PDB file of N, CA and C in Angstrom:
ATOM      1  N   MET A   1     164.201 108.843 174.173  1.00 47.00           N
ATOM      2  CA  MET A   1     165.750 109.291 174.296  1.00 47.00           C
ATOM      3  C   MET A   1     166.381 108.983 172.860  1.00 47.00           C
ATOM      4  N   SER A   2     167.268 109.369 172.728  1.00 49.00           N
ATOM      5  CA  SER A   2     168.379 109.253 171.604  1.00 49.00           C
ATOM      6  C   SER A   2     169.681 108.694 172.050  1.00 49.00           C
ATOM      7  N   ASP A   3     170.022 107.732 171.147  1.00 52.00           N
ATOM      8  CA  ASP A   3     171.191 107.279 171.587  1.00 52.00           C
ATOM      9  C   ASP A   3     172.627 108.145 171.538  1.00 52.00           C
ATOM     10  N   ARG A   4     172.328 108.965 170.511  1.00 53.00           N
ATOM     11  CA  ARG A   4     173.203 109.814 170.074  1.00 53.00           C
ATOM     12  C   ARG A   4     173.689 110.844 171.229  1.00 53.00           C
ATOM     13  N   PRO A   5     175.056 111.154 171.554  1.00 51.00           N
ATOM     14  CA  PRO A   5     175.562 112.070 172.378  1.00 51.00           C
ATOM     15  C   PRO A   5     174.943 113.391 171.922  1.00 51.00           C
ATOM     16  N   SER A   6     174.703 114.305 172.895  1.00 53.00           N
ATOM     17  CA  SER A   6     174.549 115.537 172.672  1.00 53.00           C
ATOM     18  C   SER A   6     175.422 116.430 172.439  1.00 53.00           C
ATOM     19  N   ALA A   7     175.364 117.616 171.656  1.00 55.00           N
ATOM     20  CA  ALA A   7     176.191 118.283 171.233  1.00 55.00           C
ATOM     21  C   ALA A   7     177.204 119.173 172.346  1.00 55.00           C
ATOM     22  N   PRO A   8     178.397 119.207 172.424  1.00 56.00           N
ATOM     23  CA  PRO A   8     179.032 119.694 173.407  1.00 56.00           C
ATOM     24  C   PRO A   8     178.582 121.277 173.930  1.00 56.00           C
ATOM     25  N   THR A   9     177.790 121.867 172.859  1.00 59.00           N
ATOM     26  CA  THR A   9     177.099 123.135 173.382  1.00 59.00           C
ATOM     27  C   THR A   9     175.956 123.128 173.855  1.00 59.00           C
ATOM     28  N   GLY A  10     175.363 121.671 173.829  1.00 57.00           N
ATOM     29  CA  GLY A  10     173.936 121.483 174.204  1.00 57.00           C
ATOM     30  C   GLY A  10     173.062 122.102 173.125  1.00 57.00           C
ATOM     31  N   GLY A  11     173.068 122.189 171.675  1.00 58.00           N
ATOM     32  CA  GLY A  11     172.521 122.824 170.940  1.00 58.00           C
ATOM     33  C   GLY A  11     171.983 121.482 170.054  1.00 58.00           C
ATOM     34  N   HIS A  12     171.233 122.081 168.792  1.00 57.00           N
ATOM     35  CA  HIS A  12     170.758 120.623 168.021  1.00 57.00           C
ATOM     36  C   HIS A  12     171.280 121.086 166.633  1.00 57.00           C
ATOM     37  N   ASN A  13     170.679 120.210 165.509  1.00 50.00           N
ATOM     38  CA  ASN A  13     170.970 120.390 164.361  1.00 50.00           C
ATOM     39  C   ASN A  13     172.562 120.327 164.044  1.00 50.00           C
ATOM     40  N   THR A  14     173.341 119.562 164.845  1.00 54.00           N
ATOM     41  CA  THR A  14     174.740 119.774 164.688  1.00 54.00           C
ATOM     42  C   THR A  14     175.415 118.368 163.741  1.00 54.00           C
ATOM     43  N   ARG A  15     174.627 117.560 163.415  1.00 63.00           N
ATOM     44  CA  ARG A  15     175.138 116.687 162.597  1.00 63.00           C
ATOM     45  C   ARG A  15     175.630 117.013 161.005  1.00 63.00           C
ATOM     46  N   HIS A  16     174.426 117.291 160.422  1.00 70.00           N
ATOM     47  CA  HIS A  16     174.746 117.911 159.030  1.00 70.00           C
ATOM     48  C   HIS A  16     173.772 119.018 158.732  1.00 70.00           C
ATOM     49  N   PRO A  17     173.916 120.453 159.458  1.00 79.00           N
ATOM     50  CA  PRO A  17     173.332 121.412 159.496  1.00 79.00           C
ATOM     51  C   PRO A  17     173.287 122.167 157.940  1.00 79.00           C
ATOM     52  N   THR A  18     174.403 121.870 157.386  1.00 85.00           N
ATOM     53  CA  THR A  18     174.367 122.342 155.949  1.00 85.00           C
ATOM     54  C   THR A  18     173.718 121.714 155.003  1.00 85.00           C
ATOM     55  N   GLY A  19     173.464 120.230 155.033  1.00 87.00           N
ATOM     56  CA  GLY A  19     172.701 119.436 154.113  1.00 87.00           C
ATOM     57  C   GLY A  19     171.483 119.825 154.503  1.00 87.00           C
ATOM     58  N   ILE A  20     170.968 119.846 155.504  1.00 89.00           N
ATOM     59  CA  ILE A  20     169.425 120.443 155.979  1.00 89.00           C
ATOM     60  C   ILE A  20     168.968 121.340 155.310  1.00 89.00           C
ATOM     61  N   ARG A  21     170.288 122.492 155.402  1.00 91.00           N
ATOM     62  CA  ARG A  21     169.756 123.619 154.593  1.00 91.00           C
ATOM     63  C   ARG A  21     169.775 123.749 153.248  1.00 91.00           C
ATOM     64  N   VAL A  22     170.688 122.900 152.497  1.00 93.00           N
ATOM     65  CA  VAL A  22     170.417 122.767 151.014  1.00 93.00           C
ATOM     66  C   VAL A  22     169.309 121.964 150.587  1.00 93.00           C
ATOM     67  N   VAL A  23     168.840 120.990 151.840  1.00 93.00           N
ATOM     68  CA  VAL A  23     167.318 120.233 151.530  1.00 93.00           C
ATOM     69  C   VAL A  23     166.198 121.137 151.296  1.00 93.00           C
ATOM     70  N   LEU A  24     166.418 122.033 152.320  1.00 94.00           N
ATOM     71  CA  LEU A  24     165.166 123.013 152.427  1.00 94.00           C
ATOM     72  C   LEU A  24     165.284 124.068 151.342  1.00 94.00           C
ATOM     73  N   ALA A  25     166.490 124.359 150.916  1.00 95.00           N
ATOM     74  CA  ALA A  25     166.794 125.527 149.916  1.00 95.00           C
ATOM     75  C   ALA A  25     166.016 124.874 148.574  1.00 95.00           C
ATOM     76  N   VAL A  26     166.472 123.442 148.243  1.00 97.00           N
ATOM     77  CA  VAL A  26     165.965 122.652 147.279  1.00 97.00           C
ATOM     78  C   VAL A  26     164.122 122.532 147.081  1.00 97.00           C
ATOM     79  N   LEU A  27     163.847 122.247 148.377  1.00 96.00           N
ATOM     80  CA  LEU A  27     162.297 122.346 148.265  1.00 96.00           C
ATOM     81  C   LEU A  27     161.733 123.582 148.283  1.00 96.00           C
ATOM     82  N   ALA A  28     162.246 124.810 148.816  1.00 96.00           N
ATOM     83  CA  ALA A  28     161.871 126.172 148.694  1.00 96.00           C
ATOM     84  C   ALA A  28     161.667 126.570 147.026  1.00 96.00           C
ATOM     85  N   LEU A  29     162.754 126.312 146.496  1.00 97.00           N
ATOM     86  CA  LEU A  29     163.049 126.499 144.942  1.00 97.00           C
ATOM     87  C   LEU A  29     162.052 125.628 143.990  1.00 97.00           C
ATOM     88  N   ALA A  30     161.800 124.662 144.515  1.00 96.00           N
ATOM     89  CA  ALA A  30     160.569 124.104 143.776  1.00 96.00           C
ATOM     90  C   ALA A  30     159.298 124.375 144.190  1.00 96.00           C
ATOM     91  N   ALA A  31     159.106 125.027 145.131  1.00 96.00           N
ATOM     92  CA  ALA A  31     157.616 125.557 145.751  1.00 96.00           C
ATOM     93  C   ALA A  31     157.528 126.733 145.122  1.00 96.00           C
ATOM     94  N   LEU A  32     158.769 127.688 144.843  1.00 96.00           N
ATOM     95  CA  LEU A  32     158.494 128.803 144.377  1.00 96.00           C
ATOM     96  C   LEU A  32     158.278 128.739 142.729  1.00 96.00           C
ATOM     97  N   VAL A  33     158.729 127.769 142.100  1.00 96.00           N
ATOM     98  CA  VAL A  33     158.843 127.834 140.717  1.00 96.00           C
ATOM     99  C   VAL A  33     157.594 127.129 140.441  1.00 96.00           C
ATOM    100  N   LEU A  34     157.288 125.951 140.563  1.00 95.00           N
ATOM    101  CA  LEU A  34     156.450 124.765 140.386  1.00 95.00           C
ATOM    102  C   LEU A  34     154.924 125.194 140.666  1.00 95.00           C
ATOM    103  N   GLY A  35     154.855 125.951 141.705  1.00 95.00           N
ATOM    104  CA  GLY A  35     153.637 126.582 142.092  1.00 95.00           C
ATOM    105  C   GLY A  35     153.075 127.603 141.090  1.00 95.00           C
ATOM    106  N   PRO A  36     153.593 128.501 140.575  1.00 95.00           N
ATOM    107  CA  PRO A  36     153.037 129.346 139.662  1.00 95.00           C
ATOM    108  C   PRO A  36     153.160 128.696 138.499  1.00 95.00           C
ATOM    109  N   ALA A  37     154.004 127.947 137.955  1.00 94.00           N
ATOM    110  CA  ALA A  37     154.068 127.330 136.770  1.00 94.00           C
ATOM    111  C   ALA A  37     152.807 126.342 136.444  1.00 94.00           C
ATOM    112  N   GLY A  38     152.399 125.508 137.384  1.00 93.00           N
ATOM    113  CA  GLY A  38     151.347 124.601 137.269  1.00 93.00           C
ATOM    114  C   GLY A  38     150.073 125.608 137.254  1.00 93.00           C
ATOM    115  N   TYR A  39     150.053 126.525 138.301  1.00 93.00           N
ATOM    116  CA  TYR A  39     148.812 127.315 138.168  1.00 93.00           C
ATOM    117  C   TYR A  39     148.582 127.724 136.706  1.00 93.00           C
ATOM    118  N   LEU A  40     149.669 128.375 136.340  1.00 92.00           N
ATOM    119  CA  LEU A  40     149.520 129.050 135.143  1.00 92.00           C
ATOM    120  C   LEU A  40     149.172 128.435 133.744  1.00 92.00           C
ATOM    121  N   MET A  41     149.606 127.202 133.743  1.00 91.00           N
ATOM    122  CA  MET A  41     149.320 126.087 132.809  1.00 91.00           C
ATOM    123  C   MET A  41     147.744 125.499 133.169  1.00 91.00           C
ATOM    124  N   GLY A  42     147.487 125.465 134.500  1.00 90.00           N
ATOM    125  CA  GLY A  42     146.198 124.920 134.574  1.00 90.00           C
ATOM    126  C   GLY A  42     145.141 125.952 133.901  1.00 90.00           C
ATOM    127  N   VAL A  43     145.581 127.414 134.321  1.00 89.00           N
ATOM    128  CA  VAL A  43     144.521 128.481 133.781  1.00 89.00           C
ATOM    129  C   VAL A  43     144.375 128.499 132.154  1.00 89.00           C
ATOM    130  N   ARG A  44     145.587 128.118 131.656  1.00 87.00           N
ATOM    131  CA  ARG A  44     145.623 128.237 130.287  1.00 87.00           C
ATOM    132  C   ARG A  44     145.491 126.777 129.567  1.00 87.00           C
ATOM    133  N   ALA A  45     144.993 126.034 130.106  1.00 85.00           N
ATOM    134  CA  ALA A  45     144.914 124.260 129.709  1.00 85.00           C
ATOM    135  C   ALA A  45     143.748 124.711 128.479  1.00 85.00           C
ATOM    136  N   SER A  46     144.324 123.798 127.660  1.00 74.00           N
ATOM    137  CA  SER A  46     143.323 123.545 126.468  1.00 74.00           C
ATOM    138  C   SER A  46     143.018 121.649 126.340  1.00 74.00           C
ATOM    139  N   ALA A  47     142.247 121.384 125.472  1.00 62.00           N
ATOM    140  CA  ALA A  47     142.114 119.826 125.053  1.00 62.00           C
ATOM    141  C   ALA A  47     143.428 119.227 125.256  1.00 62.00           C
ATOM    142  N   HIS A  48     144.193 119.855 124.312  1.00 62.00           N
ATOM    143  CA  HIS A  48     145.469 118.981 123.818  1.00 62.00           C
ATOM    144  C   HIS A  48     146.731 119.221 124.949  1.00 62.00           C
ATOM    145  N   ASP A  49     146.860 120.293 125.639  1.00 61.00           N
ATOM    146  CA  ASP A  49     147.629 120.327 126.863  1.00 61.00           C
ATOM    147  C   ASP A  49     147.593 119.529 127.731  1.00 61.00           C
ATOM    148  N   GLY A  50     146.538 118.753 128.062  1.00 66.00           N
ATOM    149  CA  GLY A  50     146.239 118.196 129.311  1.00 66.00           C
ATOM    150  C   GLY A  50     145.050 118.782 130.078  1.00 66.00           C
ATOM    151  N   SER A  51     144.752 117.976 130.994  1.00 86.00           N
ATOM    152  CA  SER A  51     143.622 118.448 131.929  1.00 86.00           C
ATOM    153  C   SER A  51     143.944 119.433 132.904  1.00 86.00           C
ATOM    154  N   ALA A  52     143.028 120.487 133.020  1.00 88.00           N
ATOM    155  CA  ALA A  52     143.594 121.537 134.033  1.00 88.00           C
ATOM    156  C   ALA A  52     143.679 121.406 135.538  1.00 88.00           C
ATOM    157  N   ALA A  53     142.592 119.989 135.960  1.00 88.00           N
ATOM    158  CA  ALA A  53     142.686 119.631 137.092  1.00 88.00           C
ATOM    159  C   ALA A  53     144.168 119.058 137.256  1.00 88.00           C
ATOM    160  N   GLU A  54     144.616 118.469 136.679  1.00 90.00           N
ATOM    161  CA  GLU A  54     145.951 118.012 136.599  1.00 90.00           C
ATOM    162  C   GLU A  54     147.369 119.075 136.938  1.00 90.00           C
ATOM    163  N   TRP A  55     146.867 120.135 136.372  1.00 90.00           N
ATOM    164  CA  TRP A  55     148.080 121.505 136.513  1.00 90.00           C
ATOM    165  C   TRP A  55     147.918 122.147 137.973  1.00 90.00           C
ATOM    166  N   PHE A  56     146.402 122.042 138.124  1.00 91.00           N
ATOM    167  CA  PHE A  56     146.115 122.725 139.326  1.00 91.00           C
ATOM    168  C   PHE A  56     146.497 121.974 140.780  1.00 91.00           C
ATOM    169  N   THR A  57     146.430 120.645 140.670  1.00 93.00           N
ATOM    170  CA  THR A  57     146.790 119.413 141.552  1.00 93.00           C
ATOM    171  C   THR A  57     148.187 119.806 141.732  1.00 93.00           C
ATOM    172  N   LEU A  58     149.200 119.831 140.728  1.00 93.00           N
ATOM    173  CA  LEU A  58     150.479 120.029 140.787  1.00 93.00           C
ATOM    174  C   LEU A  58     150.843 121.417 141.422  1.00 93.00           C
ATOM    175  N   ALA A  59     150.023 122.473 141.224  1.00 94.00           N
ATOM    176  CA  ALA A  59     150.502 123.832 141.659  1.00 94.00           C
ATOM    177  C   ALA A  59     150.043 123.705 142.960  1.00 94.00           C
ATOM    178  N   PHE A  60     148.902 123.043 143.424  1.00 95.00           N
ATOM    179  CA  PHE A  60     148.844 123.142 144.882  1.00 95.00           C
ATOM    180  C   PHE A  60     149.864 122.066 145.724  1.00 95.00           C
ATOM    181  N   GLY A  61     149.974 121.097 145.256  1.00 95.00           N
ATOM    182  CA  GLY A  61     150.961 120.243 145.593  1.00 95.00           C
ATOM    183  C   GLY A  61     152.587 120.890 145.944  1.00 95.00           C
ATOM    184  N   ALA A  62     152.578 121.433 145.112  1.00 96.00           N
ATOM    185  CA  ALA A  62     153.998 122.244 145.089  1.00 96.00           C
ATOM    186  C   ALA A  62     153.903 123.703 146.115  1.00 96.00           C
ATOM    187  N   ALA A  63     152.760 124.361 145.827  1.00 96.00           N
ATOM    188  CA  ALA A  63     153.072 125.559 146.669  1.00 96.00           C
ATOM    189  C   ALA A  63     152.209 125.462 148.126  1.00 96.00           C
ATOM    190  N   VAL A  64     151.927 124.386 148.354  1.00 96.00           N
ATOM    191  CA  VAL A  64     151.475 124.070 149.759  1.00 96.00           C
ATOM    192  C   VAL A  64     151.997 122.644 150.350  1.00 96.00           C
ATOM    193  N   GLY A  65     152.239 121.711 149.865  1.00 96.00           N
ATOM    194  CA  GLY A  65     152.578 120.323 150.057  1.00 96.00           C
ATOM    195  C   GLY A  65     154.186 120.787 150.289  1.00 96.00           C
ATOM    196  N   LEU A  66     154.691 121.279 149.220  1.00 96.00           N
ATOM    197  CA  LEU A  66     156.479 121.387 149.382  1.00 96.00           C
ATOM    198  C   LEU A  66     156.806 122.142 150.764  1.00 96.00           C
ATOM    199  N   PRO A  67     156.407 123.193 151.090  1.00 97.00           N
ATOM    200  CA  PRO A  67     156.574 124.267 152.425  1.00 97.00           C
ATOM    201  C   PRO A  67     156.449 123.270 153.705  1.00 97.00           C
ATOM    202  N   PHE A  68     155.064 122.625 153.443  1.00 97.00           N
ATOM    203  CA  PHE A  68     154.941 121.464 154.820  1.00 97.00           C
ATOM    204  C   PHE A  68     155.887 120.551 154.700  1.00 97.00           C
ATOM    205  N   LEU A  69     156.395 119.881 153.779  1.00 97.00           N
ATOM    206  CA  LEU A  69     157.464 118.934 153.976  1.00 97.00           C
ATOM    207  C   LEU A  69     158.734 119.506 154.506  1.00 97.00           C
ATOM    208  N   ALA A  70     159.193 120.921 153.966  1.00 96.00           N
ATOM    209  CA  ALA A  70     160.084 121.556 154.373  1.00 96.00           C
ATOM    210  C   ALA A  70     159.979 121.811 155.970  1.00 96.00           C
ATOM    211  N   ALA A  71     158.925 122.005 156.462  1.00 96.00           N
ATOM    212  CA  ALA A  71     158.923 122.862 157.947  1.00 96.00           C
ATOM    213  C   ALA A  71     159.014 121.004 158.595  1.00 96.00           C
ATOM    214  N   ALA A  72     158.215 120.058 158.163  1.00 96.00           N
ATOM    215  CA  ALA A  72     158.573 118.777 158.771  1.00 96.00           C
ATOM    216  C   ALA A  72     160.155 118.582 158.931  1.00 96.00           C
ATOM    217  N   VAL A  73     160.715 118.388 157.989  1.00 94.00           N
ATOM    218  CA  VAL A  73     162.028 118.331 157.673  1.00 94.00           C
ATOM    219  C   VAL A  73     163.103 119.191 158.797  1.00 94.00           C
ATOM    220  N   ALA A  74     162.844 120.552 158.775  1.00 93.00           N
ATOM    221  CA  ALA A  74     163.398 121.521 159.378  1.00 93.00           C
ATOM    222  C   ALA A  74     163.188 121.257 161.044  1.00 93.00           C
ATOM    223  N   THR A  75     161.900 120.795 161.175  1.00 93.00           N
ATOM    224  CA  THR A  75     161.554 120.543 162.655  1.00 93.00           C
ATOM    225  C   THR A  75     162.205 119.281 163.246  1.00 93.00           C
ATOM    226  N   VAL A  76     162.363 118.332 162.346  1.00 91.00           N
ATOM    227  CA  VAL A  76     162.970 116.971 162.760  1.00 91.00           C
ATOM    228  C   VAL A  76     164.495 117.315 162.943  1.00 91.00           C
ATOM    229  N   ALA A  77     165.038 117.956 162.022  1.00 90.00           N
ATOM    230  CA  ALA A  77     166.345 118.375 162.451  1.00 90.00           C
ATOM    231  C   ALA A  77     166.671 119.373 163.425  1.00 90.00           C
ATOM    232  N   GLY A  78     165.552 119.804 163.937  1.00 88.00           N
ATOM    233  CA  GLY A  78     165.833 120.846 165.291  1.00 88.00           C
ATOM    234  C   GLY A  78     165.945 122.355 164.841  1.00 88.00           C
ATOM    235  N   ASP A  79     165.772 122.505 163.809  1.00 89.00           N
ATOM    236  CA  ASP A  79     166.106 124.022 162.867  1.00 89.00           C
ATOM    237  C   ASP A  79     164.757 124.601 163.071  1.00 89.00           C
ATOM    238  N   ARG A  80     164.322 125.204 164.197  1.00 91.00           N
ATOM    239  CA  ARG A  80     163.192 126.085 163.939  1.00 91.00           C
ATOM    240  C   ARG A  80     163.031 127.246 163.371  1.00 91.00           C
ATOM    241  N   ARG A  81     164.196 128.270 163.052  1.00 92.00           N
ATOM    242  CA  ARG A  81     163.996 129.006 162.250  1.00 92.00           C
ATOM    243  C   ARG A  81     163.892 128.773 160.842  1.00 92.00           C
ATOM    244  N   ALA A  82     164.451 127.783 160.264  1.00 92.00           N
ATOM    245  CA  ALA A  82     164.104 127.190 159.172  1.00 92.00           C
ATOM    246  C   ALA A  82     162.719 126.579 158.793  1.00 92.00           C
ATOM    247  N   ALA A  83     162.083 126.119 159.907  1.00 94.00           N
ATOM    248  CA  ALA A  83     160.618 125.543 159.937  1.00 94.00           C
ATOM    249  C   ALA A  83     159.780 126.688 159.665  1.00 94.00           C
ATOM    250  N   LEU A  84     160.266 127.896 160.303  1.00 95.00           N
ATOM    251  CA  LEU A  84     159.170 129.171 160.601  1.00 95.00           C
ATOM    252  C   LEU A  84     159.321 129.672 158.890  1.00 95.00           C
ATOM    253  N   TRP A  85     160.740 129.416 158.531  1.00 94.00           N
ATOM    254  CA  TRP A  85     160.727 130.401 156.996  1.00 94.00           C
ATOM    255  C   TRP A  85     159.916 129.158 156.083  1.00 94.00           C
ATOM    256  N   SER A  86     159.875 127.965 156.260  1.00 95.00           N
ATOM    257  CA  SER A  86     159.455 127.181 155.305  1.00 95.00           C
ATOM    258  C   SER A  86     157.925 127.318 155.601  1.00 95.00           C
ATOM    259  N   LEU A  87     157.355 127.920 156.683  1.00 96.00           N
ATOM    260  CA  LEU A  87     155.803 128.039 157.071  1.00 96.00           C
ATOM    261  C   LEU A  87     155.431 129.151 156.309  1.00 96.00           C
ATOM    262  N   ALA A  88     156.428 130.311 156.143  1.00 96.00           N
ATOM    263  CA  ALA A  88     156.309 131.505 155.754  1.00 96.00           C
ATOM    264  C   ALA A  88     155.813 131.602 154.131  1.00 96.00           C
ATOM    265  N   LEU A  89     156.409 130.347 153.357  1.00 95.00           N
ATOM    266  CA  LEU A  89     156.137 130.295 152.126  1.00 95.00           C
ATOM    267  C   LEU A  89     154.888 129.707 151.679  1.00 95.00           C
ATOM    268  N   LEU A  90     154.004 129.822 152.451  1.00 95.00           N
ATOM    269  CA  LEU A  90     152.584 129.482 152.521  1.00 95.00           C
ATOM    270  C   LEU A  90     151.927 130.822 152.113  1.00 95.00           C
ATOM    271  N   ALA A  91     152.506 131.995 152.195  1.00 96.00           N
ATOM    272  CA  ALA A  91     151.807 133.030 151.949  1.00 96.00           C
ATOM    273  C   ALA A  91     152.107 133.273 150.292  1.00 96.00           C
ATOM    274  N   TRP A  92     152.842 132.378 149.928  1.00 95.00           N
ATOM    275  CA  TRP A  92     153.515 132.571 148.116  1.00 95.00           C
ATOM    276  C   TRP A  92     152.138 132.174 147.381  1.00 95.00           C
ATOM    277  N   PRO A  93     151.256 131.236 147.355  1.00 95.00           N
ATOM    278  CA  PRO A  93     150.201 130.921 146.554  1.00 95.00           C
ATOM    279  C   PRO A  93     149.254 132.260 146.546  1.00 95.00           C
ATOM    280  N   VAL A  94     149.261 133.071 147.489  1.00 95.00           N
ATOM    281  CA  VAL A  94     148.245 134.269 147.476  1.00 95.00           C
ATOM    282  C   VAL A  94     148.840 135.153 146.597  1.00 95.00           C
ATOM    283  N   VAL A  95     150.069 135.136 146.639  1.00 95.00           N
ATOM    284  CA  VAL A  95     151.107 136.354 145.773  1.00 95.00           C
ATOM    285  C   VAL A  95     151.047 136.005 144.506  1.00 95.00           C
ATOM    286  N   PHE A  96     151.449 134.663 143.887  1.00 94.00           N
ATOM    287  CA  PHE A  96     151.339 134.338 142.643  1.00 94.00           C
ATOM    288  C   PHE A  96     150.055 134.353 141.860  1.00 94.00           C
ATOM    289  N   VAL A  97     149.018 133.822 142.570  1.00 93.00           N
ATOM    290  CA  VAL A  97     147.591 133.803 141.959  1.00 93.00           C
ATOM    291  C   VAL A  97     147.027 135.098 141.680  1.00 93.00           C
ATOM    292  N   SER A  98     147.235 136.225 142.696  1.00 93.00           N
ATOM    293  CA  SER A  98     147.239 137.498 142.441  1.00 93.00           C
ATOM    294  C   SER A  98     147.628 137.947 141.373  1.00 93.00           C
ATOM    295  N   ALA A  99     149.035 137.899 141.189  1.00 93.00           N
ATOM    296  CA  ALA A  99     149.966 138.255 140.492  1.00 93.00           C
ATOM    297  C   ALA A  99     149.617 137.802 138.838  1.00 93.00           C
ATOM    298  N   ILE A 100     149.104 136.584 138.858  1.00 91.00           N
ATOM    299  CA  ILE A 100     148.898 136.078 137.646  1.00 91.00           C
ATOM    300  C   ILE A 100     147.312 136.478 136.877  1.00 91.00           C
ATOM    301  N   HIS A 101     146.475 136.699 137.884  1.00 91.00           N
ATOM    302  CA  HIS A 101     145.082 137.129 137.511  1.00 91.00           C
ATOM    303  C   HIS A 101     145.213 138.696 137.115  1.00 91.00           C
ATOM    304  N   LEU A 102     146.001 139.443 138.227  1.00 93.00           N
ATOM    305  CA  LEU A 102     146.173 141.106 137.903  1.00 93.00           C
ATOM    306  C   LEU A 102     146.758 141.552 136.850  1.00 93.00           C
ATOM    307  N   SER A 103     147.884 140.591 136.482  1.00 91.00           N
ATOM    308  CA  SER A 103     148.756 140.807 135.468  1.00 91.00           C
ATOM    309  C   SER A 103     147.828 140.512 133.809  1.00 91.00           C
ATOM    310  N   GLY A 104     146.934 139.597 133.838  1.00 84.00           N
ATOM    311  CA  GLY A 104     146.408 139.235 132.570  1.00 84.00           C
ATOM    312  C   GLY A 104     146.881 137.959 131.992  1.00 84.00           C
ATOM    313  N   TRP A 105     147.843 137.398 132.668  1.00 78.00           N
ATOM    314  CA  TRP A 105     148.524 136.127 132.070  1.00 78.00           C
ATOM    315  C   TRP A 105     147.637 134.911 132.188  1.00 78.00           C
ATOM    316  N   GLY A 106     146.490 135.028 132.986  1.00 71.00           N
ATOM    317  CA  GLY A 106     145.659 134.172 133.021  1.00 71.00           C
ATOM    318  C   GLY A 106     144.333 133.734 132.032  1.00 71.00           C
ATOM    319  N   ALA A 107     144.581 134.884 131.112  1.00 66.00           N
ATOM    320  CA  ALA A 107     143.702 134.890 130.076  1.00 66.00           C
ATOM    321  C   ALA A 107     143.718 134.125 128.987  1.00 66.00           C
TER     322      ALA A 107
END
C-alpha cells in the first residue's frame, strides 16, 4: 500500500500525467528514429564505418527495448492506454525492415 493519498476521483496517474506522457513521447520518438537508422547503417556497414553487429544492436535495442521501457514506465505510472500504445510500437520493426529491403535502400 502506498503512503500517498489516493486521488479525489479515485483515478491513477494524477501526480504528473503530462510529464509521463512527455517521457513516453521522447522514448517513442527515439524508437521510431533510431531503429530504422541503426538498421540501415548495419545493412550498409563497411570496414571503415564500424561493425554491422554494433549497428544492428543499436537498432534492436531502440526498436524493441525502448517500447518495452516506455510500456514499463506507463504501467508504473498507472496509464494503461499509454502502455498499450507503447507495446503497439513493437510492430514498427516489421514495417521499417520491410520498407528498407523492398525500397532497395539496403543494397
